[in-house]
Amino acid sequence: MVAAPASLDTLCINSIRMLAVDAVNKSKSGHPGLPMGCAPMGYALWDKFLNHNPKNPKWFNRDRFVLSAGHGCMLLYALLHLTGYDSVTIEDIKQFRQWGAKTPGHPETFETAGVEVTAGPLGAGISNAVGLAIAESHLAAKFNKPNLSIVDHFTYVIMGDGCNQEGVASEACSLAGHLKLGKLIALYDDNHITIDGRTDVSFTEDVLKRYESYGWHVQHVKDGNSDVNAISQAIETAKAVTDKPSIIKITTTIGYGSPNKSDTAGVHGAPLGEEEADLTRKSLNWPYGPFEIPQEAYEQYRKAIDKGSKLESNWNDLLATYRSKYPNESKEFERMLRGELPGNWDQNLPTYSSEDQGLATRKHSQICLGALGPNLPELIGGSADLTHSNYTDIKGETGSFQPETREKRYLHFGVREHAMAAILNGIAYHDSGLIPYGGTFLVFADYMRGSMRLSALSELGVIYVLTHDSIGVGEDGPTHQPIETIPSLRAMPNMLVFRPGDGNETTGSYKLAIKNRNRPSSLCLSRQGMPNQRNSSSDKVAFGGYVLEDCEGTPELIMIGTGSELNLCVEAAKELKNKGKKVRVVSMPCVELFEEQSSSYKEEVLPVNVRKRLVVEAAETFGWHKYIGLDGDSVTMNGFGASAPGGTCMEKFGFTVENVLNKATKLLG
C-alpha cells in the first residue's frame, strides 16, 4: 500500500524535524527532541504570523522571535535556513556545533544573523523577551502618532518546561503581567520531559493558573503535534488581547516521529542514531535523504522573502511620511536607531575640585544620572526596589513606566534582581539605541550573575549601578557586605568594572559606560562618603589607572587604591613624604581598562623596577597579585565582614590611615 502524499503543511513541518535529526546525528551531539515536537508551532508562527525580512535581519519593525529553550536551537536554525536567511545555509546546518560554524550549540546573536537573543541558560530567553516587549511599548508610546505607528511589532517566544521551572522566568513574567505587555506572546512547549525524565518527578503545578495569577491571558492547544489550525487560531486570539501578555500551552510529544525514542528523555540531549533516523523517516513518510528538503517546502517557506521585503518597503514609506510631518521626532528616532549619541549628551556632567564637598559615590552617581537624563533621551532604567538606596532616579523625571504611562523611562523592577538584569539585556537586544541601566546592592550581583555574564558574552552595553560596595555597608552585616564580588566581576571577560574614588572618577565612569555600547559596565559605588581628590580626573578614568600623587624621581613605594580607600593611600602618602620617603599613589578605578593600555603607559605608571607596592581595597585580595608582586603587600579582606557601624567595620578590619602607614613602613624597611 502506497502512503498518501503529504500535505504542504506536513512537508514543511517535517522539513524542520528531519533537518534537526540529520544535523544532530552528523554532529553526534545536540537536542533533536524539541525541534521535532515544536516543528508545527514553529511553522505556524513563522509561516503565518511572523513579520520579518530574511534579507535584512535588522529591519527595525520586525517581530522579535526568542527561542528561550535554546538547547532546541535546530528549530531556529532550520527556520532561518528554510525562510531564506543568508546566515544559515545548508552547509551551516551540516556544520552544526562545529568549530567556526554559524550554528553553535545554543543560539548566539553575535554569531548568527536572525538570532535575536543569546538565551543561554533556561529562563533567560523569556526574561529577555520581557525586555524586548518593554522596549517596543516604550518607543511606541514615545514616537507613534495617530495613523503613523512606526513602532508596531510583537515579541514571540517558544519556551519549555525548564524555562517555567527557572526562577528568573517567574520574576520576569510576574512583572510582564503587571505591566500588561500585550504584544508579548509565549508558546509553551508542554512535552512533560526534562533530562531527568518525566517532569512529574518534580514539576506538577498548573502552569497556566500560575500565569493567570500573574495577569496573563492563557490558552491550551491539546494537539501540538499536528493541529496547525488550532495553534494558528490560538496565536490569532492572543494577538487580539492587547492588555495582557499571552501564554499558549501547546501539548506536544518530544521527538515526535521517532518510533522508539519519542516521549522519552533519551531524545532530549542525544542523537537518534542512524538506525532510529531511518525508522523516523518511515514513520513520517519522508522519502528524502539526509539534509534533503523538497522543493515545495522551500517554495512555501521562502515566500517570506518577498513578504518581508514588502513589509519593510511599506514601513519605509510610513517612516518617510512620519519624517515629513514630525521632523524633530523623526530625527531623534532615527538617530537612536543608528546608535548615535546626541551631541550634547555629556555637557552637564559635573566636575569637582578638592574644595567641593565629599559625597558617597552613590550620590555622585545620582547627580550624573540627573545630568544625563535631559540630554540622553535613550537612557532607560531603574532599580530592584532600592531606588532610595541606589539613588537611581533621574532628577526632574516624574512618574515611571506603567501600563498607562509607557513613555516614561523609570522602571520599577520590584525585588527581582535576576529578572532585572535579564530584562535590561532584552532592552539592549532590541537594538533601537536604548541605553538600559539597573540598580541594586553590589552583593546582589550574585543573583544577577548569569544575566550579567550574558551581557558580557553578547556585547551588550548594559549599565549596572551597584551600590553599598564594601564592609562600609555597616550594620546590615556580612550577608550584605560584598567582600569577593568585585574580584569576581573583574574575572568576567568583557565586563568593565569601575570603582571610582571620588566625584570626578564617578563622572568619568559614567562617560565610559555610556560610550561603551558593546560592553557592559558595573559601577561599584559606596554608601560612605569620601573627599574629592586634588588631582583626580574624569578623563583619566579612560586609562583605567593613573598617577594621582607623585614624588620627584623614582618612587620607593607605590600605593594603589580604589573607591573610598583611595583617600587612605593619599593621606598615608602625605605622612610618608613628610618623613622623606618617595611615594607614588596610583588610582585604579578600572583594572580592565588599565590592562588594555600600552606596555609603555603601564610601565610609566607602575615601573617594573619599583617592587615595593601596597594595594588598598576593602575587598578580597584575589586578582591584585599581578600588581602587588612578590615584594608587595595589601590592605584587603581575607574573610567576611561583620555587623557594626560602617566606620567601625572599616577601622576593625584595618582600613585606616594608621594601618596603611604601618604596612607601608614595613615594606620600606
XYZ file of C-alpha atoms in Angstrom:
669
model
C 0.000 0.000 0.000
C 1.456 3.355 -1.054
C 1.241 6.122 1.565
C -0.808 9.161 0.632
C 1.277 12.180 -0.368
C 1.916 14.547 2.474
C 0.110 17.866 2.618
C 2.163 21.021 2.110
C 1.872 21.836 5.824
C 3.158 18.370 6.705
C 6.057 18.676 4.269
C 7.042 21.993 5.809
C 6.754 20.685 9.362
C 8.711 17.517 8.654
C 11.412 19.565 6.929
C 12.173 21.092 10.325
C 12.040 17.726 12.067
C 14.389 15.961 9.698
C 16.895 18.810 9.464
C 17.139 18.578 13.252
C 17.537 14.804 13.169
C 20.209 14.911 10.465
C 22.200 17.803 11.940
C 22.306 16.312 15.420
C 23.216 12.889 14.043
C 26.043 14.338 11.951
C 27.457 16.308 14.863
C 26.927 13.386 17.252
C 25.707 15.997 19.715
C 22.612 18.046 20.375
C 18.905 18.025 21.211
C 16.660 16.744 18.412
C 13.586 16.207 20.593
C 12.346 19.789 20.975
C 12.592 20.720 17.264
C 10.735 17.534 16.361
C 7.966 18.310 18.847
C 7.830 22.067 18.247
C 8.001 21.936 14.455
C 4.235 22.552 13.994
C 4.198 25.616 16.249
C 7.405 26.910 14.675
C 5.954 26.506 11.202
C 2.602 28.057 12.118
C 4.252 31.073 13.719
C 6.880 31.743 11.066
C 4.716 30.966 8.050
C 1.509 32.702 9.086
C 2.336 35.396 11.636
C 5.962 36.465 11.998
C 6.714 39.766 10.285
C 10.386 39.684 9.316
C 12.646 40.188 6.335
C 15.101 37.314 5.794
C 17.258 39.531 3.574
C 17.501 42.254 6.198
C 17.562 40.606 9.626
C 18.000 44.000 11.313
C 14.936 45.687 9.816
C 13.735 47.642 12.814
C 9.987 46.969 12.818
C 10.301 43.201 12.525
C 8.626 40.959 15.054
C 11.138 39.529 17.513
C 11.317 35.756 17.941
C 13.037 34.312 21.001
C 13.824 30.621 21.410
C 14.005 30.535 25.187
C 14.526 26.774 25.142
C 17.876 27.352 23.467
C 19.016 23.733 23.606
C 16.459 23.122 20.837
C 18.339 25.549 18.591
C 17.998 23.371 15.498
C 14.381 24.535 15.411
C 15.596 28.120 14.963
C 18.414 27.249 12.577
C 16.013 25.213 10.429
C 13.535 28.110 10.309
C 16.249 30.632 9.456
C 17.558 28.404 6.681
C 14.181 27.439 5.261
C 12.875 31.025 5.145
C 15.952 32.227 3.301
C 18.348 33.869 5.764
C 21.829 34.069 4.249
C 23.339 33.433 7.676
C 22.252 29.775 7.785
C 22.929 27.815 4.608
C 22.509 24.069 4.268
C 26.275 23.811 4.739
C 25.929 25.685 8.028
C 23.271 23.182 9.068
C 25.685 20.356 8.239
C 28.322 22.026 10.442
C 26.026 22.182 13.473
C 28.011 22.580 16.713
C 31.366 22.542 14.914
C 34.274 24.962 15.217
C 33.578 28.275 13.480
C 30.041 27.321 12.443
C 27.154 29.783 12.333
C 25.099 27.090 14.051
C 26.537 26.811 17.592
C 25.088 24.625 20.343
C 22.914 27.453 21.654
C 21.821 30.441 19.548
C 24.140 33.440 19.797
C 23.358 36.911 18.475
C 26.992 37.647 17.701
C 27.378 34.501 15.578
C 24.188 34.224 13.552
C 22.138 36.966 11.910
C 18.475 36.401 12.681
C 19.105 35.267 16.249
C 17.583 37.951 18.485
C 18.969 36.951 21.896
C 21.709 34.755 23.304
C 19.282 32.913 25.553
C 21.850 30.695 27.247
C 20.517 29.190 30.491
C 16.852 28.253 30.585
C 14.530 31.038 31.646
C 16.824 33.769 30.352
C 15.194 33.960 26.922
C 11.636 34.540 28.110
C 13.040 37.132 30.539
C 14.933 38.845 27.703
C 11.663 38.845 25.780
C 10.038 40.888 28.542
C 12.774 43.480 27.943
C 12.151 43.386 24.198
C 8.441 43.980 24.796
C 9.160 46.833 27.212
C 11.407 48.465 24.617
C 8.740 48.162 21.913
C 5.972 49.553 24.073
C 8.121 52.417 25.369
C 9.215 53.502 21.899
C 5.672 53.147 20.563
C 4.337 55.391 23.318
C 7.136 57.886 22.769
C 7.124 58.155 18.974
C 3.869 56.870 17.446
C 1.343 59.392 16.187
C -2.271 58.919 15.021
C -2.249 56.726 11.884
C 1.559 56.712 11.957
C 2.611 53.762 14.094
C 6.274 53.488 13.166
C 6.902 51.220 16.176
C 4.487 48.294 15.987
C 5.726 44.744 16.400
C 5.228 41.651 18.530
C 7.647 39.618 20.626
C 7.109 35.873 20.283
C 8.731 33.217 22.457
C 8.952 29.450 22.427
C 9.698 28.239 25.937
C 9.726 24.845 27.611
C 9.143 23.119 30.921
C 12.662 24.017 32.021
C 12.074 27.727 31.395
C 8.949 27.557 33.516
C 10.870 25.981 36.381
C 13.658 28.550 36.484
C 13.066 31.359 38.972
C 14.242 34.131 36.669
C 11.316 33.418 34.336
C 8.866 33.645 37.211
C 10.294 37.008 38.249
C 10.175 38.421 34.723
C 6.748 37.053 33.812
C 5.266 38.381 37.037
C 6.485 41.860 36.085
C 5.269 41.421 32.487
C 1.783 40.688 33.776
C 1.819 43.783 35.970
C 2.956 45.897 33.028
C 0.236 44.431 30.752
C 2.632 43.841 27.870
C 0.008 42.838 25.324
C 2.462 42.338 22.460
C 4.341 39.575 24.281
C 3.154 36.098 23.252
C 4.764 32.912 24.613
C 4.235 29.458 23.140
C 4.853 26.929 25.902
C 6.100 23.549 24.664
C 4.326 21.285 27.151
C 6.073 17.967 26.471
C 6.453 16.692 30.067
C 10.118 15.681 29.602
C 13.365 17.053 31.001
C 16.804 15.473 31.274
C 15.867 13.590 34.463
C 12.846 12.019 32.777
C 9.170 12.836 33.132
C 8.521 16.229 34.691
C 6.170 14.781 37.295
C 9.175 13.760 39.392
C 9.484 17.438 40.359
C 7.016 19.623 38.468
C 3.294 19.078 38.889
C 1.868 22.579 39.240
C -0.779 24.060 36.968
C 1.396 26.432 34.957
C -1.495 28.212 33.295
C -3.106 29.005 36.639
C 0.195 30.500 37.746
C 0.360 32.695 34.658
C -3.280 33.634 35.019
C -2.486 34.856 38.521
C 0.373 36.917 37.038
C -2.179 38.667 34.840
C -1.512 36.790 31.600
C -4.068 35.627 29.035
C -3.896 31.819 28.877
C -4.891 29.178 26.311
C -4.266 25.469 25.782
C -3.816 23.651 22.467
C -4.148 19.958 23.238
C -2.720 18.592 19.981
C 0.502 20.393 19.245
C 1.859 17.518 17.164
C -0.269 18.126 14.090
C -3.086 20.631 14.623
C -1.619 23.654 12.886
C -5.045 25.257 12.611
C -5.581 25.141 16.382
C -2.114 26.609 17.002
C -2.763 29.353 14.453
C -6.162 30.182 15.946
C -4.616 30.436 19.417
C -1.943 32.849 18.161
C -4.617 34.907 16.414
C -6.605 35.079 19.646
C -3.510 36.062 21.632
C -2.728 38.887 19.206
C -6.203 40.306 19.772
C -5.609 40.557 23.544
C -3.963 43.952 23.882
C -4.000 44.469 27.656
C -2.268 41.267 28.773
C 0.739 39.200 27.729
C -0.317 35.783 26.458
C 0.865 32.239 27.036
C -0.353 29.345 24.921
C 0.330 25.924 26.382
C 0.815 23.598 23.441
C 0.977 19.932 24.388
C 3.482 18.083 22.224
C 5.426 14.864 22.088
C 9.152 15.367 22.390
C 10.902 13.657 19.494
C 7.616 13.271 17.602
C 8.005 10.755 14.771
C 10.721 8.646 16.374
C 9.179 5.193 16.947
C 11.405 4.207 19.875
C 12.688 7.438 21.427
C 9.777 9.880 21.270
C 8.274 10.869 24.623
C 11.477 9.868 26.453
C 14.406 11.719 27.990
C 16.598 9.825 25.532
C 15.669 12.225 22.748
C 16.254 15.322 24.879
C 20.018 15.574 24.636
C 21.343 12.839 22.357
C 21.262 11.976 18.647
C 18.684 9.489 17.385
C 21.371 7.472 15.651
C 21.294 6.297 12.049
C 19.012 3.306 12.628
C 16.393 5.295 14.514
C 16.664 8.115 11.960
C 15.759 5.632 9.205
C 12.800 4.408 11.243
C 11.725 8.015 11.796
C 11.827 8.680 8.059
C 9.490 5.765 7.521
C 7.240 6.838 10.374
C 6.919 10.348 8.939
C 6.620 9.158 5.332
C 9.785 11.095 4.496
C 11.403 9.642 1.356
C 14.270 12.119 1.297
C 17.903 11.620 2.189
C 19.899 13.431 4.906
C 19.695 17.219 4.585
C 17.410 16.916 1.555
C 14.403 19.253 1.543
C 11.609 19.017 -1.037
C 11.338 21.986 -3.357
C 7.690 22.546 -2.440
C 8.704 23.172 1.185
C 11.409 25.638 0.189
C 8.968 27.483 -2.050
C 6.422 27.816 0.735
C 8.900 28.972 3.356
C 10.662 31.392 1.046
C 7.531 33.344 0.374
C 8.817 35.107 3.493
C 11.453 36.854 1.347
C 9.000 38.765 -0.858
C 6.596 39.264 2.024
C 9.370 40.641 4.230
C 10.665 42.934 1.510
C 7.178 44.396 1.033
C 6.688 44.820 4.772
C 9.942 46.722 5.062
C 9.184 48.819 1.980
C 5.766 49.754 3.367
C 7.358 50.659 6.687
C 9.940 52.811 4.931
C 7.104 54.671 3.202
C 5.399 55.137 6.561
C 8.636 56.432 8.061
C 9.039 58.882 5.164
C 5.579 60.288 5.869
C 6.392 60.470 9.561
C 9.657 62.241 8.754
C 7.858 64.927 6.784
C 5.126 65.500 9.376
C 7.203 65.171 12.532
C 10.788 66.132 11.617
C 12.030 66.653 15.177
C 10.687 63.348 16.470
C 11.967 61.608 13.355
C 15.480 62.972 13.846
C 15.593 61.666 17.382
C 14.109 58.293 16.419
C 16.466 57.727 13.505
C 19.479 58.929 15.468
C 18.681 56.369 18.137
C 18.319 53.601 15.535
C 21.768 54.488 14.195
C 23.184 54.161 17.704
C 24.485 57.729 17.701
C 24.628 59.661 20.950
C 23.272 63.226 20.900
C 25.958 65.862 20.538
C 25.403 67.401 23.951
C 24.793 64.252 25.944
C 27.608 64.797 28.458
C 27.674 68.605 28.688
C 26.081 68.782 32.138
C 28.137 66.081 33.823
C 29.812 67.568 36.894
C 33.461 68.152 37.698
C 34.842 68.704 41.182
C 37.710 70.350 42.989
C 39.159 69.208 46.272
C 37.266 72.056 47.949
C 33.907 70.617 46.913
C 32.001 68.602 49.457
C 32.871 64.920 49.513
C 29.981 62.526 48.960
C 29.347 58.830 48.673
C 29.838 57.748 45.085
C 26.234 56.508 45.013
C 25.261 60.189 45.469
C 27.683 61.253 42.745
C 26.010 58.592 40.582
C 22.599 60.145 41.225
C 23.977 63.541 40.208
C 25.358 62.003 36.997
C 22.030 60.375 36.147
C 20.304 63.691 36.750
C 22.760 65.438 34.434
C 22.449 62.780 31.735
C 18.675 62.438 31.791
C 17.613 65.628 29.967
C 20.301 65.249 27.282
C 20.115 61.488 26.758
C 16.516 60.504 25.984
C 17.530 56.918 25.242
C 18.578 56.357 28.861
C 16.058 53.980 30.468
C 16.264 52.004 33.676
C 15.540 51.778 37.344
C 16.132 49.726 40.437
C 15.209 46.418 42.044
C 13.094 48.084 44.754
C 16.064 50.095 46.039
C 15.552 53.451 44.347
C 16.164 55.450 47.511
C 19.261 53.459 48.431
C 20.788 53.149 44.966
C 19.763 56.699 44.043
C 18.919 55.505 40.540
C 16.139 58.026 39.941
C 16.640 60.679 37.285
C 16.251 64.127 38.788
C 13.412 66.029 37.187
C 11.676 62.920 35.849
C 8.174 62.404 37.205
C 6.303 59.116 37.172
C 7.502 55.760 35.938
C 6.911 53.221 33.189
C 3.487 51.754 33.920
C 0.713 50.345 31.695
C -0.822 53.785 31.327
C 2.492 55.715 31.093
C 4.736 53.674 28.820
C 6.519 56.779 27.560
C 8.197 57.138 30.968
C 11.789 55.980 31.399
C 11.949 54.831 35.006
C 11.398 51.119 35.609
C 10.312 49.706 38.950
C 11.613 46.135 38.761
C 10.425 45.170 42.223
C 12.501 42.764 44.313
C 13.590 40.890 41.191
C 17.330 41.310 40.661
C 17.877 38.449 38.228
C 14.870 39.404 36.125
C 16.075 42.998 36.125
C 19.407 42.020 34.597
C 17.777 39.750 32.014
C 15.212 42.423 31.118
C 17.979 45.024 30.738
C 19.652 42.624 28.313
C 16.373 42.354 26.411
C 16.119 46.136 26.109
C 19.680 46.182 24.755
C 18.919 43.294 22.358
C 16.082 45.371 20.896
C 18.810 47.208 19.001
C 16.964 50.509 18.986
C 19.537 52.738 20.667
C 18.057 52.497 24.148
C 20.675 52.532 26.912
C 19.471 50.384 29.826
C 20.667 50.660 33.411
C 19.621 48.952 36.616
C 20.485 49.351 40.269
C 20.778 47.122 43.301
C 23.247 46.449 46.106
C 26.578 45.125 44.862
C 26.250 41.956 46.914
C 23.145 41.032 44.908
C 25.192 40.838 41.738
C 25.374 37.179 42.715
C 21.638 36.945 41.969
C 22.244 38.553 38.560
C 25.485 36.877 37.583
C 24.007 34.594 34.914
C 22.477 37.502 33.041
C 25.470 39.778 33.657
C 27.636 37.107 32.076
C 25.334 37.056 29.051
C 25.611 40.871 28.843
C 29.362 40.455 28.563
C 29.216 37.480 26.188
C 26.721 39.159 23.867
C 28.475 42.552 23.942
C 25.544 44.473 25.384
C 26.141 47.951 26.780
C 24.050 47.434 29.918
C 24.984 49.624 32.882
C 24.809 48.010 36.325
C 24.616 50.539 39.158
C 25.839 48.532 42.166
C 25.922 50.422 45.445
C 26.966 49.613 49.023
C 30.232 48.253 47.708
C 32.128 47.110 50.825
C 32.121 46.480 54.553
C 31.212 50.169 54.740
C 27.619 48.900 54.383
C 27.917 48.541 58.133
C 25.063 47.372 60.321
C 23.418 45.117 57.727
C 26.310 42.778 58.363
C 28.283 40.215 56.383
C 25.275 38.956 54.399
C 25.165 42.356 52.705
C 28.892 43.152 52.571
C 30.289 42.177 49.144
C 33.778 41.027 50.050
C 34.511 38.851 46.997
C 32.070 40.358 44.498
C 34.307 42.968 42.865
C 37.142 40.486 42.188
C 34.636 38.008 40.766
C 33.198 40.608 38.396
C 36.705 41.547 37.296
C 37.199 37.906 36.359
C 34.356 38.137 33.815
C 35.616 38.730 30.249
C 34.345 41.868 28.506
C 32.916 43.377 31.698
C 34.137 46.830 32.701
C 34.251 47.100 36.495
C 34.507 50.665 37.811
C 35.190 51.531 41.445
C 35.542 55.321 41.399
C 37.417 57.114 44.178
C 35.546 60.433 44.115
C 33.173 62.626 42.140
C 35.394 63.167 39.110
C 36.043 59.466 38.752
C 32.314 58.750 39.025
C 31.682 61.198 36.198
C 34.425 59.538 34.155
C 32.968 56.116 34.824
C 29.562 57.196 33.546
C 31.085 58.734 30.422
C 32.798 55.475 29.582
C 29.800 53.330 30.453
C 27.577 55.365 28.150
C 30.118 55.304 25.312
C 30.732 51.558 25.561
C 27.724 50.242 23.682
C 29.308 46.830 23.106
C 30.445 46.223 26.642
C 28.560 46.130 29.942
C 29.733 48.209 32.879
C 29.493 47.533 36.597
C 29.655 50.739 38.613
C 30.624 49.738 42.164
C 29.605 52.643 44.362
C 29.949 53.435 48.035
C 27.490 54.076 50.804
C 30.133 56.027 52.732
C 31.406 59.470 51.754
C 34.895 60.318 50.536
C 36.695 63.561 49.709
C 37.283 64.786 46.186
C 40.936 64.397 45.330
C 43.092 67.312 44.242
C 44.405 65.582 41.119
C 41.581 63.248 40.191
C 40.391 63.343 36.603
C 37.263 62.175 34.839
C 39.200 61.885 31.577
C 41.965 59.758 33.084
C 39.463 57.101 34.126
C 39.707 56.015 30.469
C 43.246 54.802 31.214
C 41.929 52.533 33.954
C 44.737 53.581 36.288
C 46.784 56.768 36.549
C 49.210 58.583 38.827
C 47.199 60.596 41.326
C 50.007 61.800 43.607
C 53.691 61.574 42.756
C 57.173 62.306 44.018
C 60.403 63.524 42.462
C 62.438 60.828 40.790
C 61.780 57.129 41.052
C 59.362 56.218 43.849
C 60.461 53.894 46.621
C 56.881 52.737 47.138
C 53.733 52.738 45.023
C 50.351 52.621 46.698
C 47.351 51.564 44.596
C 43.863 52.394 45.794
C 40.250 52.300 44.640
C 36.970 53.674 45.925
C 36.858 55.156 49.401
C 40.206 53.549 50.207
C 41.949 55.750 47.667
C 41.954 58.543 50.233
C 43.682 56.288 52.767
C 46.545 55.990 50.300
C 46.647 59.760 49.762
C 46.716 60.540 53.477
C 49.304 57.862 54.231
C 51.489 59.136 51.372
C 51.459 62.632 52.884
C 52.768 61.247 56.154
C 55.469 59.240 54.426
C 56.554 62.179 52.280
C 56.884 64.273 55.435
C 59.343 61.637 56.590
C 61.373 61.983 53.410
C 60.028 58.930 51.605
C 59.414 58.887 47.870
C 55.853 57.627 47.416
C 53.523 57.462 44.429
C 49.753 56.993 44.696
C 48.020 55.323 41.757
C 44.266 55.439 41.397
C 42.917 52.296 39.708
C 39.207 52.874 39.014
C 39.052 50.229 36.251
C 41.539 47.370 36.109
C 40.233 46.153 32.730
C 40.947 49.463 31.001
C 44.388 49.687 32.583
C 45.223 46.225 31.237
C 44.320 47.425 27.745
C 46.831 50.282 27.779
C 50.174 50.123 26.020
C 53.112 48.490 27.734
C 54.883 51.835 27.815
C 51.984 53.520 29.610
C 51.710 50.735 32.164
C 55.456 50.941 32.763
C 55.148 54.692 33.208
C 52.516 54.262 35.918
C 53.840 51.091 37.543
C 57.564 50.781 36.779
C 58.693 47.180 36.895
C 61.747 48.083 38.978
C 59.592 49.524 41.768
C 58.823 46.270 43.544
C 57.535 47.681 46.810
C 53.824 48.134 46.258
C 50.805 48.313 48.511
C 47.235 47.724 47.295
C 44.410 49.106 49.448
C 40.863 47.937 48.711
C 38.067 46.813 51.036
C 37.576 43.583 49.130
C 39.199 40.181 48.775
C 42.809 40.264 47.520
C 42.080 37.944 44.571
C 43.288 39.420 41.290
C 45.642 42.010 42.751
C 48.761 39.853 42.917
C 49.860 40.786 39.398
C 50.281 44.345 40.708
C 51.407 43.540 44.234
C 54.207 41.265 43.053
C 56.470 39.170 45.248
C 57.764 42.084 47.312
C 54.498 43.933 47.900
C 51.608 43.710 50.325
C 47.959 44.695 50.601
C 45.342 46.030 52.941
C 42.441 43.929 51.766
C 39.894 41.461 53.118
C 40.593 37.796 53.732
C 37.293 36.894 55.376
C 33.718 38.052 55.735
C 32.722 41.317 57.364
C 30.687 41.984 60.499
C 27.602 43.839 61.697
C 28.575 47.221 63.141
C 28.534 50.855 62.029
C 30.367 51.240 58.730
C 33.165 53.322 60.207
C 33.716 50.765 62.937
C 33.909 47.953 60.389
C 36.485 49.853 58.377
C 38.554 50.516 61.480
C 38.387 46.979 62.857
C 39.367 45.442 59.536
C 42.358 47.733 59.145
C 41.131 50.312 56.664
C 42.687 53.253 58.473
C 45.495 55.638 57.645
C 47.403 54.244 60.597
C 47.268 50.655 59.354
C 48.149 51.664 55.799
C 51.126 53.605 57.210
C 52.251 50.612 59.246
C 52.157 48.278 56.247
C 53.887 50.833 54.043
C 56.594 51.428 56.634
C 57.283 47.708 56.867
C 57.642 47.496 53.108
C 60.031 50.429 53.073
C 62.123 48.807 55.791
